[in-house]
mmCIF file of C-alpha atoms and ligand atoms in Angstrom:
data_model
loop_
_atom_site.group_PDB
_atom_site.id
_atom_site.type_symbol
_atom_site.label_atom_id
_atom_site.label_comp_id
_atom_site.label_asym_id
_atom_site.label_seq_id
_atom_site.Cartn_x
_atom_site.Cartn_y
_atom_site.Cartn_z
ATOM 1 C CA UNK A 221 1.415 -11.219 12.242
ATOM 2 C CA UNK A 222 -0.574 -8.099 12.315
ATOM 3 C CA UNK A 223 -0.665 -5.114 14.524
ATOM 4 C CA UNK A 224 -3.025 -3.087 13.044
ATOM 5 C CA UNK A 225 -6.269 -3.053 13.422
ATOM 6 C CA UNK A 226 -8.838 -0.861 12.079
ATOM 7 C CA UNK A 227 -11.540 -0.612 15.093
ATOM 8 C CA UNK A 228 -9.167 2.010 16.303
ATOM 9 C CA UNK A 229 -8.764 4.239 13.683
ATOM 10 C CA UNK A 230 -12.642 3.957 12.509
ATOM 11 C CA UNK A 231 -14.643 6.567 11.354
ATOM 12 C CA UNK A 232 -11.614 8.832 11.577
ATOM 13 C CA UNK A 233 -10.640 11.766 8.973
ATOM 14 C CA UNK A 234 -9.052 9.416 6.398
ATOM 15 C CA UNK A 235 -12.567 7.202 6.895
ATOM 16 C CA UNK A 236 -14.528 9.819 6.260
ATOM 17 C CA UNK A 237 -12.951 11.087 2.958
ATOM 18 C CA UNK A 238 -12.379 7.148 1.971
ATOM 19 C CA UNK A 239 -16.298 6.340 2.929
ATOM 20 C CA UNK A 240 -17.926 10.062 1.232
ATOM 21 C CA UNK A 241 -16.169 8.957 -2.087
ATOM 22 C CA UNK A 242 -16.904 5.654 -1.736
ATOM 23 C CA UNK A 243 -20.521 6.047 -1.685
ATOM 24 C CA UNK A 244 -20.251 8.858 -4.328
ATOM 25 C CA UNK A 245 -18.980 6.115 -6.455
ATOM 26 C CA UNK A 246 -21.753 3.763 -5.374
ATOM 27 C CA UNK A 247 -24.085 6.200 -6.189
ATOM 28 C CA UNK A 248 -23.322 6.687 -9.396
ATOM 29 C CA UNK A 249 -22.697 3.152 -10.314
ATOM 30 C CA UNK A 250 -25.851 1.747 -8.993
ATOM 31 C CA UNK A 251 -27.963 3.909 -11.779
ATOM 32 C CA UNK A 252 -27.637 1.246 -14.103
ATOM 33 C CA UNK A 253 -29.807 -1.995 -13.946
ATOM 34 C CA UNK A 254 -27.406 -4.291 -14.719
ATOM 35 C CA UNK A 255 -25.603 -6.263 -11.985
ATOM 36 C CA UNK A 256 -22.312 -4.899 -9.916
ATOM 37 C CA UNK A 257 -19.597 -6.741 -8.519
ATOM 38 C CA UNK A 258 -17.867 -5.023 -5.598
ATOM 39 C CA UNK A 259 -14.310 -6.304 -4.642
ATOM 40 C CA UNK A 260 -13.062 -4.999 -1.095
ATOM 41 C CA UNK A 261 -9.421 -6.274 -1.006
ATOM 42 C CA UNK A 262 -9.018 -5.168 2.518
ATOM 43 C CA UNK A 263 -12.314 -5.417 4.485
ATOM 44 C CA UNK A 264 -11.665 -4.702 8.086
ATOM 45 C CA UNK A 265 -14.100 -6.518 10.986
ATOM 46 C CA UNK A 266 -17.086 -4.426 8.904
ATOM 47 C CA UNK A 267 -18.917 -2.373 11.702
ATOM 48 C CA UNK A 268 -17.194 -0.899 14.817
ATOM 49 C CA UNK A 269 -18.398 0.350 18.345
ATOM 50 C CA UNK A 270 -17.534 4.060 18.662
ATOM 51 C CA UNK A 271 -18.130 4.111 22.314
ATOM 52 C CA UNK A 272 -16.035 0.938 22.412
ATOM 53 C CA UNK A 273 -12.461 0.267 23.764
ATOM 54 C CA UNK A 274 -11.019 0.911 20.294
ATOM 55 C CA UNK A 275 -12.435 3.466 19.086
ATOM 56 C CA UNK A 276 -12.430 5.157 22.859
ATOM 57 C CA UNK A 277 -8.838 5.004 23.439
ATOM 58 C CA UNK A 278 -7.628 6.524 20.173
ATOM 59 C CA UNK A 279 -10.463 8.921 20.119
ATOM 60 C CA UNK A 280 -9.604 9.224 16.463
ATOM 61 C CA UNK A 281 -13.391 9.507 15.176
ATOM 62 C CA UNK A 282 -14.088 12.905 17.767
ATOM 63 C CA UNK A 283 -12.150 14.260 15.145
ATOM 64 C CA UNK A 284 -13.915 12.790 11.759
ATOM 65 C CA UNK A 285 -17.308 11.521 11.812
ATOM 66 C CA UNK A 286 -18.418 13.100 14.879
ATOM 67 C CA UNK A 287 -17.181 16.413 14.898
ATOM 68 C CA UNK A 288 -18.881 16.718 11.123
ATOM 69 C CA UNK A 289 -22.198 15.157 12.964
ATOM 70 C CA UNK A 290 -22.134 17.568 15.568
ATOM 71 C CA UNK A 291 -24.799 20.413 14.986
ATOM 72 C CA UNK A 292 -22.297 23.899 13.498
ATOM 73 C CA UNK A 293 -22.298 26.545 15.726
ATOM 74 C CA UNK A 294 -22.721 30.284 14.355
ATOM 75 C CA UNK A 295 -18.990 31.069 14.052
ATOM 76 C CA UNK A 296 -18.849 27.922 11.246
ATOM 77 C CA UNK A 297 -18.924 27.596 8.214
ATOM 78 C CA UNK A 298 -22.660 28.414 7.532
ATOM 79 C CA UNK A 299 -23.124 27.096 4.145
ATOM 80 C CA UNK A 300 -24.991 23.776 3.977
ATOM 81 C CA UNK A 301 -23.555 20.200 3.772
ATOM 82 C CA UNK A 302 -22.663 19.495 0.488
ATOM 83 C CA UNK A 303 -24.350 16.862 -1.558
ATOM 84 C CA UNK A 304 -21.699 14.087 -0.717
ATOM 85 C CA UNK A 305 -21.280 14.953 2.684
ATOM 86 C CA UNK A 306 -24.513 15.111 3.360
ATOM 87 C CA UNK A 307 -25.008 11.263 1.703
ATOM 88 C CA UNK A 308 -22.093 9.837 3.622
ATOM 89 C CA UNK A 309 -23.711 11.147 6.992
ATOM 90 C CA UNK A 310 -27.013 9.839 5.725
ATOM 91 C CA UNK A 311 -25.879 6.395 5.525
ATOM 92 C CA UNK A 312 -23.847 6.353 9.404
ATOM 93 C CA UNK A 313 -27.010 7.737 10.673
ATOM 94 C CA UNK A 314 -28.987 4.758 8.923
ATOM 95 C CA UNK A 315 -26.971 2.548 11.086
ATOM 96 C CA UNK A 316 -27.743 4.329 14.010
ATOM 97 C CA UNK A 317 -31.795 5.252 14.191
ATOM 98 C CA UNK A 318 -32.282 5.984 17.749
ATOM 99 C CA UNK A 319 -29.601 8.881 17.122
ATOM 100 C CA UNK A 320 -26.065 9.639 17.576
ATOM 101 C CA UNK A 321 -23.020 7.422 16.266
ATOM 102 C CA UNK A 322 -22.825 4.870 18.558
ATOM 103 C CA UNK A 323 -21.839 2.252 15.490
ATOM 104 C CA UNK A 324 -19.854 3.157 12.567
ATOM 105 C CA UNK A 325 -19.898 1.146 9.328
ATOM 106 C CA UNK A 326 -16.713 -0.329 7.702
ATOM 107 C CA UNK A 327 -16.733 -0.385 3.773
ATOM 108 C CA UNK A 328 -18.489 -3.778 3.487
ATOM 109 C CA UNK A 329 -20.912 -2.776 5.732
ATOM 110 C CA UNK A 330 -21.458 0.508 3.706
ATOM 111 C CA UNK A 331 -21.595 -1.172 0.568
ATOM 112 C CA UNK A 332 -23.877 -3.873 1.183
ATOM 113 C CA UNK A 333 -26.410 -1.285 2.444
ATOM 114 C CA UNK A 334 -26.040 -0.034 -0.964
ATOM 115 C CA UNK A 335 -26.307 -2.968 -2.961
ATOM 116 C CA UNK A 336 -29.206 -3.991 -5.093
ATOM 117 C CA UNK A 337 -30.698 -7.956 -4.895
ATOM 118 C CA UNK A 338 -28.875 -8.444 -8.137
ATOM 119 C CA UNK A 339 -25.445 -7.401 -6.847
ATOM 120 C CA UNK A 340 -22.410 -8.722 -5.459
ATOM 121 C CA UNK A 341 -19.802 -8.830 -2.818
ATOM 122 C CA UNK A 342 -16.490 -10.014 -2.396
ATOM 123 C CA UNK A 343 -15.037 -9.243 0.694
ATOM 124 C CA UNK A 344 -10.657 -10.105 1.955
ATOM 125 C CA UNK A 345 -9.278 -9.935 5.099
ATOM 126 C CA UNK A 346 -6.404 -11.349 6.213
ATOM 127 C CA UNK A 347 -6.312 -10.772 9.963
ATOM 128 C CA UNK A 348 -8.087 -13.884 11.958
ATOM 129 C CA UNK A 349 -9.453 -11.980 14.510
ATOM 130 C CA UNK A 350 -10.442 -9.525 11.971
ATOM 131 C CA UNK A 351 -12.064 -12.098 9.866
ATOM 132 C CA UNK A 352 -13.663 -13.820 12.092
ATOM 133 C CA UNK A 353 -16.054 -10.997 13.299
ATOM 134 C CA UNK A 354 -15.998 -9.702 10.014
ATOM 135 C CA UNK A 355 -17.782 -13.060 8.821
ATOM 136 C CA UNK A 356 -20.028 -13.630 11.979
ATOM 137 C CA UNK A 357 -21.110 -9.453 11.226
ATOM 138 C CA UNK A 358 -21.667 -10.743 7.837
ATOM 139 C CA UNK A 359 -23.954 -13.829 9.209
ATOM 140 C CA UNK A 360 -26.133 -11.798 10.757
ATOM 141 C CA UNK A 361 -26.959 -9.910 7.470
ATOM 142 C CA UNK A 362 -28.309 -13.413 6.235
ATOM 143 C CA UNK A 363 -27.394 -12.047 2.594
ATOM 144 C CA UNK A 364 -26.588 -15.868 1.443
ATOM 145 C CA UNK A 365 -24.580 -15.729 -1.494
ATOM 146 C CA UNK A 366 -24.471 -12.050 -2.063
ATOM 147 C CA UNK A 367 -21.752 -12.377 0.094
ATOM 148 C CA UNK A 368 -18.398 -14.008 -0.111
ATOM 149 C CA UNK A 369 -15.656 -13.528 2.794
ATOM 150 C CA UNK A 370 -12.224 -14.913 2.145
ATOM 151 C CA UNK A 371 -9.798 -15.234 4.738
ATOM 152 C CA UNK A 372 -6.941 -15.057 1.633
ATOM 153 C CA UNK A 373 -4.820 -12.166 0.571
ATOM 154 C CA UNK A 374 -6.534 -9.437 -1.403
ATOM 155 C CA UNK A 375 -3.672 -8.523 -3.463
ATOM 156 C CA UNK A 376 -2.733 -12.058 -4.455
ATOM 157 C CA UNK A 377 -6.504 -13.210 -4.426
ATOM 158 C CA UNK A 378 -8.748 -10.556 -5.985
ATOM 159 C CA UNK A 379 -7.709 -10.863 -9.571
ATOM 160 C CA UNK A 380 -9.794 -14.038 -9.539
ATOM 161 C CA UNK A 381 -13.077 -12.077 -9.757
ATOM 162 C CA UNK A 382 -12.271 -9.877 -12.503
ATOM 163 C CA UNK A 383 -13.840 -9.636 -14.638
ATOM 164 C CA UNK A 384 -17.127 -10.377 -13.298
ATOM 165 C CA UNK A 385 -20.128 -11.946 -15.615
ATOM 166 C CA UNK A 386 -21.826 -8.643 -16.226
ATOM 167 C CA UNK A 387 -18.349 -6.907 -16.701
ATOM 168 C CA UNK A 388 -19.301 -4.298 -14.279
ATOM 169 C CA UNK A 389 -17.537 -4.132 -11.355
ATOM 170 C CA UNK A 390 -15.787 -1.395 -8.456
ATOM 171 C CA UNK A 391 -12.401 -2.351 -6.432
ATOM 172 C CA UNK A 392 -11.785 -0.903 -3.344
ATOM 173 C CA UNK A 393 -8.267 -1.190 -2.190
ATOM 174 C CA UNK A 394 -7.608 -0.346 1.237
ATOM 175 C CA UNK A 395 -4.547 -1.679 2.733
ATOM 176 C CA UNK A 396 -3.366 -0.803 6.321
ATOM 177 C CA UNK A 397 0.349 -0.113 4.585
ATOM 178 C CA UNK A 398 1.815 -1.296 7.897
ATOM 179 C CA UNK A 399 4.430 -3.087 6.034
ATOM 180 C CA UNK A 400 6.880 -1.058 3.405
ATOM 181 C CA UNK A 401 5.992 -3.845 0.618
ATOM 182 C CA UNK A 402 2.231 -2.861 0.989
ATOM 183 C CA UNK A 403 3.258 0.480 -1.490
ATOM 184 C CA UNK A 404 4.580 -1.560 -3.821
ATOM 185 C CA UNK A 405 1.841 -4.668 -3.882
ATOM 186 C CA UNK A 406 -0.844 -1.978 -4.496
ATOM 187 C CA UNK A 407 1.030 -0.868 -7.805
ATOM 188 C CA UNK A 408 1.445 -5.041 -8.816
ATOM 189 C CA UNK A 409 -1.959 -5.667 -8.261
ATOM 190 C CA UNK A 410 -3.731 -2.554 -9.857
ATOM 191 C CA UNK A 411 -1.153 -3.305 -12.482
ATOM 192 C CA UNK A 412 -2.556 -6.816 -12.849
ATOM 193 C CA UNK A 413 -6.633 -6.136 -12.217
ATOM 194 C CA UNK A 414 -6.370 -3.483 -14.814
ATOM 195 C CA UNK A 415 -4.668 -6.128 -17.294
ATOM 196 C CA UNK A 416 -7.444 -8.530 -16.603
ATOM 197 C CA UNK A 417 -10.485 -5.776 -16.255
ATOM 198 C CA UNK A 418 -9.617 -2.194 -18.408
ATOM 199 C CA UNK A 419 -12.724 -0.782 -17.696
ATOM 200 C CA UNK A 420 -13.327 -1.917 -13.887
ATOM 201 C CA UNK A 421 -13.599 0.935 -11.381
ATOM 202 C CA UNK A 422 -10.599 1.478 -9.277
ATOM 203 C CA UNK A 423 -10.541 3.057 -5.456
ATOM 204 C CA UNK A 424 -7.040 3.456 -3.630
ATOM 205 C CA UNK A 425 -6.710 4.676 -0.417
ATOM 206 C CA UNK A 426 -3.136 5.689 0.844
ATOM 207 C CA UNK A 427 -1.888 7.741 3.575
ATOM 208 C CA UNK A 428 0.195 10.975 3.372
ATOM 209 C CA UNK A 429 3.078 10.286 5.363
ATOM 210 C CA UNK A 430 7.310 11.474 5.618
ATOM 211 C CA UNK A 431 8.162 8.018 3.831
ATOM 212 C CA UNK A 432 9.720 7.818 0.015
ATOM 213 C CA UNK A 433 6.989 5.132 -0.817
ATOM 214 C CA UNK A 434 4.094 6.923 0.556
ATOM 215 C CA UNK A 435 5.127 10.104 -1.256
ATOM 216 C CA UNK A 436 5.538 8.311 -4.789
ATOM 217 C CA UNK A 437 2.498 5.666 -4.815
ATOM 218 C CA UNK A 438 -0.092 8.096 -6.023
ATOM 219 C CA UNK A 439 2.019 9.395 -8.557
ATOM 220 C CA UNK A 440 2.799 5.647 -9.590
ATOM 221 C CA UNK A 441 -0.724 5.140 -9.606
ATOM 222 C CA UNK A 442 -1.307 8.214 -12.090
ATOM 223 C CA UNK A 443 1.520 6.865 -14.520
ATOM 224 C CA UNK A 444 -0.026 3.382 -14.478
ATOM 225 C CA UNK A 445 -4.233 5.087 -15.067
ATOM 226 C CA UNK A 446 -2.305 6.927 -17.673
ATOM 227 C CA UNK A 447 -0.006 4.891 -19.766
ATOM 228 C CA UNK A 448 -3.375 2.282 -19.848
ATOM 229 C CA UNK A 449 -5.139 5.228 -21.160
ATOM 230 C CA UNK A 450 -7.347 5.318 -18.695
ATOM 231 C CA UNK A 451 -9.150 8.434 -16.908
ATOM 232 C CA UNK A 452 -8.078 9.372 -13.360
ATOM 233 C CA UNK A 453 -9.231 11.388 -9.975
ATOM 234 C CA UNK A 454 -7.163 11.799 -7.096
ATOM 235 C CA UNK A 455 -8.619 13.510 -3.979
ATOM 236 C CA UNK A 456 -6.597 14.302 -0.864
ATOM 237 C CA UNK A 457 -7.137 15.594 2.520
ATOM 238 C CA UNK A 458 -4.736 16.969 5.176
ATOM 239 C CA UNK A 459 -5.907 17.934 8.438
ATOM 240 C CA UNK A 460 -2.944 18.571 10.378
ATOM 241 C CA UNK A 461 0.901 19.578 9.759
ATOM 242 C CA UNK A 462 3.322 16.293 9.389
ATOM 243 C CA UNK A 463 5.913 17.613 11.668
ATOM 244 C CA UNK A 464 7.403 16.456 14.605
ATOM 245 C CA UNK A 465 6.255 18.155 17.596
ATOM 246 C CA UNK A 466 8.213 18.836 20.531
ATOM 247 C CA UNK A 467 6.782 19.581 23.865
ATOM 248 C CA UNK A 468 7.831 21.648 27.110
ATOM 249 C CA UNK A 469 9.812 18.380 28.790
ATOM 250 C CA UNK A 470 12.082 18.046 25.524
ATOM 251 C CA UNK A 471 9.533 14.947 24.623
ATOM 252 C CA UNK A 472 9.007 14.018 20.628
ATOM 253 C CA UNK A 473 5.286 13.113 19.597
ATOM 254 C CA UNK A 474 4.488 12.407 16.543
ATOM 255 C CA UNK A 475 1.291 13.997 14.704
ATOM 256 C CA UNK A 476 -0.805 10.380 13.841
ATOM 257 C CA UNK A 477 -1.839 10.360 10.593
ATOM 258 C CA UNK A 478 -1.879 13.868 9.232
ATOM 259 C CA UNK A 479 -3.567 13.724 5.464
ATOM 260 C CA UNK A 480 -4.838 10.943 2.812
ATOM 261 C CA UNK A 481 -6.052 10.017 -0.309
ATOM 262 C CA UNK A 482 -8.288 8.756 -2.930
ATOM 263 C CA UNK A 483 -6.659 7.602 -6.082
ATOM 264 C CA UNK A 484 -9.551 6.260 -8.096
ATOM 265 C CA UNK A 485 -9.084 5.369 -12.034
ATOM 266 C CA UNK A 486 -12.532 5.007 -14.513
ATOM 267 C CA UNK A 487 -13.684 7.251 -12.074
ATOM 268 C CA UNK A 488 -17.745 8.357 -12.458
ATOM 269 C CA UNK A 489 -17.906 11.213 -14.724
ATOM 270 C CA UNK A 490 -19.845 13.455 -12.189
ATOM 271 C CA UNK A 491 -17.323 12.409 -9.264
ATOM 272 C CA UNK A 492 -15.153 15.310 -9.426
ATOM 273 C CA UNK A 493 -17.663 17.849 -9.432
ATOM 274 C CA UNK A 494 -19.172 16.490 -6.481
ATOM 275 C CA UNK A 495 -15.494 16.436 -4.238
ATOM 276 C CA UNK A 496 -14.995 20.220 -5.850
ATOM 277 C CA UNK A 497 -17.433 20.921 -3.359
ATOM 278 C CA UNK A 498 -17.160 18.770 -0.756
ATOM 279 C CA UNK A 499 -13.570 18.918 -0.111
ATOM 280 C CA UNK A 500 -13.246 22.439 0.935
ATOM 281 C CA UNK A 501 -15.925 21.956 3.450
ATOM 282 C CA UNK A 502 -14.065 18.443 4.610
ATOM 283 C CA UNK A 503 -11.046 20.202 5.183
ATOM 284 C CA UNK A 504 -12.524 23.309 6.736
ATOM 285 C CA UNK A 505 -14.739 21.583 9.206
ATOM 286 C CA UNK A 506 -12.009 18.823 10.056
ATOM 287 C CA UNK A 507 -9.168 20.751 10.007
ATOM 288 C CA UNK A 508 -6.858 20.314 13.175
ATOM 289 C CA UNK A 509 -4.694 23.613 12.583
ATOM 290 C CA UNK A 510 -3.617 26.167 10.107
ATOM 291 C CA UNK A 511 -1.830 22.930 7.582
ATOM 292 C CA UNK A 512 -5.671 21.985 6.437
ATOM 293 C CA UNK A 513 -5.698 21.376 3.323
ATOM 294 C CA UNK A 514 -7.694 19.594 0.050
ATOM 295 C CA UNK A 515 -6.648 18.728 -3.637
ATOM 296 C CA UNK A 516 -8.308 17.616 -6.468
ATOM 297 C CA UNK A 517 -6.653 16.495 -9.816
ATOM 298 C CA UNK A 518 -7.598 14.958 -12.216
ATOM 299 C CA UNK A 519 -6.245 13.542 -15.830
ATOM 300 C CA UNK A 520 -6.769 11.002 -19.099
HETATM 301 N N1 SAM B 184 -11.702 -1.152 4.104
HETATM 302 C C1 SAM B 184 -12.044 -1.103 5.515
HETATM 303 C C2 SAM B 184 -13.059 -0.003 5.735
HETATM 304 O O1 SAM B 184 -13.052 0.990 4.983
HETATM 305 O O2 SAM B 184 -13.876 -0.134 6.637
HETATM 306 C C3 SAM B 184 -10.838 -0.881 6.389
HETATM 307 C C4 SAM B 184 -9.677 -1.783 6.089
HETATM 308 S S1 SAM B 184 -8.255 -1.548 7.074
HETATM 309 C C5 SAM B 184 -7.634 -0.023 6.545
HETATM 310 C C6 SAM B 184 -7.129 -2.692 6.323
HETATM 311 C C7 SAM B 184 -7.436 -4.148 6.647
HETATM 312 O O3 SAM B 184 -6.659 -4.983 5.783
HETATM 313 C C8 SAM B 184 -7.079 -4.570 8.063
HETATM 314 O O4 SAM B 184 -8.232 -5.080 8.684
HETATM 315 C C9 SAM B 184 -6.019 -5.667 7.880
HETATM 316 O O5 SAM B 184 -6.140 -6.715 8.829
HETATM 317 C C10 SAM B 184 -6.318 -6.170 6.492
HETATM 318 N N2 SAM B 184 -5.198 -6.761 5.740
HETATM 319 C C11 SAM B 184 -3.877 -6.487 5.837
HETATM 320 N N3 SAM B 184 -3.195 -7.127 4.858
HETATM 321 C C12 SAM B 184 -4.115 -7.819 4.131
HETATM 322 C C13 SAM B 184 -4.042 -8.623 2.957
HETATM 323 N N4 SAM B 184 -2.875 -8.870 2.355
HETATM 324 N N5 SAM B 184 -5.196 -9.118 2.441
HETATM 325 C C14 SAM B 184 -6.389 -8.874 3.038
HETATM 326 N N6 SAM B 184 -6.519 -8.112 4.151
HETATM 327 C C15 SAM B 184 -5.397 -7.593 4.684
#
């Protein structure tokens, strides 16, 4: 049913802007006594070996978490970590205390470490294989019924918790957009949850890619934040140019994923700020060639 699956792709440059903002968000949200409800529509397994199979083979996260792990050498960029950086690198590195990166943390995994007693979590994923080590990861956190993992469709299923009781609540959605129709479920189901839950806080990843859907969901996204009056951040990050390279033999390769985003709508008030700084340094200390890039926008 599914090829993809995240384990490869973990901790790469797309996970590290999705995971910096994420806890940002966190952050922010967990100032206030009063209970959260997290919805992750599209879990993933949870936690991932980086010295695994997966993550070995695609060698994506050399190129995210642990190049920005890796102690800067005089030529780089010498000012310090900024704030959110510096947080999201906090958090790996509390899931790995005898050093190194060894084990990276998946957004369920990050968020539970976040959450208070009174908090909870609802966590979708579709894949079996997926699911199944997502909920025996999940086990092992004995977290009782903090906890729910569903085996069901996040975009069909996650409307059912919104609102929550205490009418505060965050929804991650995180789709692997391996099928075309993934673009436009997104756009039905904000559509809906924002129906249901107006002043819920909204996360959307998507990837920067050559593809018409790709190119017009986040500015979908903005018309939808916008015409339900609601504020709106979107943060991107390229690391690398989109194009086609050809080599010496005449061969195509293509680039893997070059850039992403964060489209998030009742964003925290202090969110922006924080990515004003933290962006430049993402893309500086990430970048892959002269196409690195950040952006930062941000409306009502
Ligand atoms: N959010 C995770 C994180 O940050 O660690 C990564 C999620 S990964 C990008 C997307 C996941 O969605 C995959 O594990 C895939 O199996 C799962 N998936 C795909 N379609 C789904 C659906 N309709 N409902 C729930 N999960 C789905």
């Amino acid at each position: 049913m599914f090829s993809y699956r995240h384990a490869f792709h973990a901790g790469n440059h797309a996970d590290v802007l999705k995971h910096t903002v994420l806890i940002a968000v966190l952050d922010h949200l967990l100032e206030k006594e009063t209970a959260l409800t997290v919805v992750d529509t599209h879990a993933g397994a949870g936690l991932y070996r980086l010295d695994g199979d997966y993550a070995g083979t695609s060698g994506e996260a050399a190129e995210g978490v642990l190049r920005l792990m890796a102690p800067q050498t005089q030529s780089d960029d010498a000012a310090p970590l900024a704030d959110a950086l510096a947080r999201y690198l906090a958090v790996v590195r509390d899931f790995n205390p005898k050093g190194g990166a060894r084990i990276y943390p998946g957004s369920p995994f990050i968020t539970h470490h976040l959450l208070r007693e009174q908090d909870k979590l609802k966590l979708f994923e579709l894949h079996p294989t997926d699911a199944r080590t997502l909920a025996a990861n999940i086990a092992q956190l004995e977290a009782g019924r903090q906890i729910a993992v569903l085996r069901e469709d996040g975009f069909g299923s996650a409307t059912k918790f919104l609102p929550p009781p205490s009418r505060r609540a965050l929804v991650l959605c995180d789709p692997s957009y391996e099928i075309k129709s993934d673009y436009g479920r997104v756009l039905d189901f904000i559509g809906a949850a924002l129906k249901r839950f107006a002043t819920g806080s909204y996360a959307i990843w998507h990837p920067i890619i050559p593809r018409p859907e790709a190119h017009d969901l986040p500015r979908r996204l903005r018309t939808l934040a916008t015409k339900a009056g609601k504020p709106w951040l979107h943060a991107t990050l390229t690391v690398k140019s989109s194009k086609i390279v050809t080599d010496a033999t005449g061969a195509q390769h293509r680039p893997g994923l070059p850039a992403s985003g964060m489209f998030l709508i009742n964003p925290p008030y202090t969110l922006k700020a924080q990515l004003a700084i933290a962006l430049p340094q993402m893309a500086a200390r990430l970048a892959q060639d002269r196409h690195a890039a950040f952006s930062l926008d941000a409306g009502v």
